[in-house]
Amino acid sequence: MNPTTFPTTRRDLLTHTSYGLGGIALWHLMSQEGRTTSTPSTARRAKNVIFLFMAGAPSHLDLFDPKPELTKRHGQRAPEHLLEGLNDPVVKASPTLFASPREFRPHGTTGIEISDYLPGIGSMADDICLIRSMFTHTNVHDPAQLLFNCGNTLFGHPSMGSWITYGLGSESKNLPGFVVLTSDSGNGICAGSNVWSNGFLPSQYRGVTFRHQGDPILNISNPEGVSRADQRSRLNMIRRLNRQHLTAQGDPEIESRIASYELAFRMQNAVPELTDFTSESRRTLEMYGLHNDVTKPFGANCLLARRMVERGVRFVQVVHSNWDHHSNLNVKLKVDCDMVDTGCAALIRDLKQRGLLDETLVVWGGEFGRTPMNEVRRGINPGREGRDHHPYAFSVWMAGGGAKPGTVVGKTDDLGYNAVDDRVHVHDLHATILHCLGVDHERLTYRHQGRDFRLTDVHGNVVTSALA
Amino acid sequence: MLVRVLSLIPIVVCLAAAGNADEIRFERDIRPLLSDRCFSCHGNDSQQRRAGLRLDTYSGATAARSESRAAIIPGNPTESELIRRITSPDPALRMPPVEMGKSLGREEIRKLTSWIQEGARYEIHWAFQPPQAERPPRVENRDWPRGAIDHFVLARLEKEGLTPAPTADPKALLRRLSFDLIGLPPTRDELASFQHDWVRHPEAAWSAAIDRLLSSPRLGEKWARWWLDLAHYADTDGYTIDYDRPHAWRWRDWVIDAFNQNQPFDQFTLEQIAGDLIPGATTGQLIATGFFRQTLSNREGGANLEEFRVQKIVDRTATYGATWLGLTLECAQCHDHKFDPITQREYYELYAFFNNADEININAPLPGEQDRFDRAIVVYRRQWAELVAPVQPDLNALMRKWEQMMRSAEREPGVDYKRDRALELLGILWGAGQGEGQLEGIRITRIPGAQRTQRQEERLLTYFLARGELGLEREFDKLNLLELKKQIDALDKTLPPISRPQTLQAAMFPRQTHIGRRGDFRSPGEPVTPGTPQFLHPLSSSGLPVTRLDLAQWTISEQNPLVARVLVNRIWQELFGRGLVATPEDFGSQGGPPTHPKLLDWLAVEFVRSGWNLKHLLRTLVNSATYRQSSNMTAEHVQRDPDNILLSRSTRQRMPAELIRDAALAASGILDSRLGGPSVRPPQPTGVTEEGSYNAKWQTSTGSDRYRRGIYTWIQRVTPYAQFATFDLPNPNRSCSRRDQSNTPLQALTLLNDPVFVEVSRALAGRIIRETHEWDHSEKLRYVYQVCLARDPTQTELAHLSKFVNQRTAIHASRGGSLSQQKPLQRIEPAEFLAWVDLAAVMLNLDEFITIE
């Protein structure tokens, strides 16, 4: 942790920390050896997280969770016991089972079955830990995205990236600790910027979005006609006057302001360097798919994510939207898979060959799954079916950073309707991610409105079978 | 030095110690037990009381009794009759009586036993006892205090061996007062005349400045903001689609006006909680209740209507609690409050007040709107009738059938998917883009046809034609209704709009509230009726059922121990940077204890005595010597009172986001000072709104709308205005009673490079040149300092800046002194203009510029 990075305010510090020095609190936060006896490894593996958030909910049944039984029963009515008593108009509305139009085949030495739409991710099967038994508790995008990102279905709670940068600080001297990259206009992220919100945490823990039009970071470029030297000359004068005022006034907050301005200036240098890919080899650029218009936007974000963790950014959230395939799933799913598959595979391969995968946890997933039944909707013709929202089962994978490579965790029933073995709720996933960073999810707390809040609320169990 | 080092370390974690869980606390552990098992026969209600025993007061519980020992003998549980009876093996003796079905568990008995063992204290949390105004304490230094506040503050300082800071420089004082009361800096003229008056008679000068500022209409623009934070005001729906609420500003303007008119806070409260229930309510009073329409509306298909309706009621209940009671009620949604004496039942009793209100938008035409509408509607109705005539009476029958479908879908969900879906769409989409109440369309279908207004019928038809097709496809085709829809849509466009702001109205079809088991509305528990928490003063109602108006009156009752304290504390926080209670949203036992409890009580009592007079309160506060202290920090401050808890000086506060904007616009002279009106969209970097949301667009305002005060900036819930978000605008989706004052590099980048601040620095440079073109450098710089910082520069500052301007002029001259977009002003070389732009940028970026000192 670098103490000159992203200074906080004196008032915050005094209000919120009961231990004087941040470092002491940090020490208490880390899982300590011997205390968590049920976990196989207490050593902190991951330093950073790259969170590939697949907004809109990709279909587990067509990508990661093959169901021969579903194929066999295609066109039949879903078993009554699954729908009976279910107060869920969305899932109930579509009673006809719908086979996956995709082919699955085993990959790697461990033979994990993955859809033919994801050959790249398939080729990295030996490095990933696939959780097939995810479930959540809402089937509406907004609240589900909030739950998946912030651990709560209501607005106003901090996102995972905010919690993690709040807990661990940043190691970068000139970049923000929590960065968000979107690979399209951002369109289709239902919960919007709330998925990288700082919630009730101080605002320096909000995800800083790198934009794809104009400046990568808001206002990172000087105004037109103002050169770097001009800016420096202004900053020198600002610093001089601030320092004089500090002497006269005595408020240490002014010192923080001076530090913020210096960091801002360093960022103005660091960001262009970060986003400049000319030092990357042609092979690297091709591996990330930057030569191809389809794979480029997401691939470039994956490459940027790697460059960020190399430079000490703690949490990179890469968002791809939108996987909400209500109709014509077979065609639309391919479009999104083609956009992300190359970048995902390149990211794991590249991190691995650079020796960064051990300390970087990569997480891939959306807010819920999709129905094993086809969707009833006016104007959907046979052959153009889709799947509706489904909260009871979905898949997420992790790689590196302490996740167990070449593993499948949990399973769903024969139809992919319910997670049945080793069920993993979103809270459990969060607890596991924090664990990989060496943070005990029950001890990462923040006092707000009279109580201590956590990313995992009052829930969450570390998924030990997913750990290396 | 220690503080300086600390201030640079990122916050890592809060491990604030929670209260000791083993310690028995009356309010948390005992009162709920006694209340649930005993009070129905041994409580406050003398009608119901058995055996003449009451257990709700210490004196009742410990009173000597003729036929047995006292129920409670403090310190001696084994001799206490209560313990004997609750542990008795004899069913005839055991309490509570077996037939009541509420026997006590082992753990509960253990708690009661230890509580009696520890002395059976019936303590009441300080905030739940009525405030008492005590005579201000004596102090050693008789010269310093100017009023009661200063006695309380000084007594504490003297106890700690500290002395107050000297009075601030008059110019600094005027700048502070001006920002604090109206949110704008003083003008040079105001500054000069204040200094002039101050020299002759400081007290009179100060008093006159307060008078002037308290009567300025700018006051409402500044003081509305904290109230908007509590209500979590915004101009859009929130959620995925985040539709506009084009009339939301009407409530915002109502708040600004209420502050400007100095509406007494009790009336202000009454109108916002239950304006609609006041007999003969005015339009203004109806708009006031829009306080509770700042809840989010989810208009995404697939949303469960009831789930999102319930979320709004939960939000309203929480917002009410945080705003007026200073209590965090949310905990009790799922279980009895762990820390404060509020039970889950009591939570749902409060919730029931809001559960029985419908979201409704009312006609509140702006000047001219009604006339235009009245003229147009005549033609509209004639054409409407002509369009509809060919398909009548089939259309009429079809609509009645559809309405019937909606009603049966409501009664028996799950029978027909299409029917359910059609109802859901009607519920969520009605009036989308107009900020109208969700479920309002459904409500209309439930009004018997004869009782509907003609406008309701017309709007229902428009909706039906647009979205009623589901399940009625064949009938639609047969009557060619899609064609009619086009015609009606075109006709609707000819009708001039009438502004329809948001409010609440008593539910047309009352709902029974149930306790939600574990907070889940899907598993309703026992039914409850509207009510207020038992640990507070009793609710008196004019009749049954009790209404929101009763709640409003209960809230502003002089018996309410919380409301005045919460209010004066929040105002104190606004002026002093930190509340006397540091957790303004939580006056419960988990909140911070007051630093100056007697001062808080004195202020609360005085506030009510003054007739809930907000301007009087402001005057009292800013008149104090405490307020007038210098904010300079000495080594002693750093060491003894770093957070200024003891008020040994004035606290510097970084301005809130809106005031930073206002200060910059005011300094550069381009601020548009129109009062009120629709929200505006000032410039911000391209793509901010679009990149973070589903389909919202930012249409930048034109003309002088670009230069309005921050309070008028459009708040897009999903992607708030970038400059504001960077400077800690609170998340507009939740009630906020305390803003952050963070300090980040993104703020530096905003002030250095954001297009608004670039424009402001150029405007300021232009202003300097325009207004001071014949002055010399030092005079020019003096002018800049007065305009930006309301003070004169020091000699050192003058020297540095003078050199800076010269150097910058030389550099710009060496480059040819001109910019592509720049229009050179007369009488000045462009190079010099650019140098003054540099200087203006420096000024806007000073810590002092964005800080109230």
PDB file of C-alpha atoms in Angstrom, chain A residues 30 38 76-77 115 120 151 195-196 205 238 251 312 315 359 384:
ATOM      1  CA  MET A  30      -6.561 -10.578   7.004  1.00  0.00           C
ATOM      2  CA  SER A  38     -11.578 -25.330   7.375  1.00  0.00           C
ATOM      3  CA  GLN A  76     -42.087 -31.521 -23.565  1.00  0.00           C
ATOM      4  CA  ARG A  77     -43.728 -29.650 -20.763  1.00  0.00           C
ATOM      5  CA  SER A 115     -19.857 -25.066 -25.640  1.00  0.00           C
ATOM      6  CA  GLY A 120     -11.027 -19.882 -26.660  1.00  0.00           C
ATOM      7  CA  GLY A 151     -24.098  -7.957  -2.576  1.00  0.00           C
ATOM      8  CA  VAL A 195     -22.698  -1.602 -10.332  1.00  0.00           C
ATOM      9  CA  TRP A 196     -19.468   0.239  -9.649  1.00  0.00           C
ATOM     10  CA  TYR A 205     -13.685   4.150  -3.674  1.00  0.00           C
ATOM     11  CA  ILE A 238      -1.455  26.421  -7.160  1.00  0.00           C
ATOM     12  CA  ASP A 251      -5.485  22.624   8.404  1.00  0.00           C
ATOM     13  CA  GLY A 312      -0.818  -2.048  -9.447  1.00  0.00           C
ATOM     14  CA  PHE A 315      -9.657  -4.113  -9.151  1.00  0.00           C
ATOM     15  CA  GLU A 359      -1.593 -13.075  -8.148  1.00  0.00           C
ATOM     16  CA  ARG A 384     -35.969 -18.195 -33.189  1.00  0.00           C
TER      17      ARG A 384
END
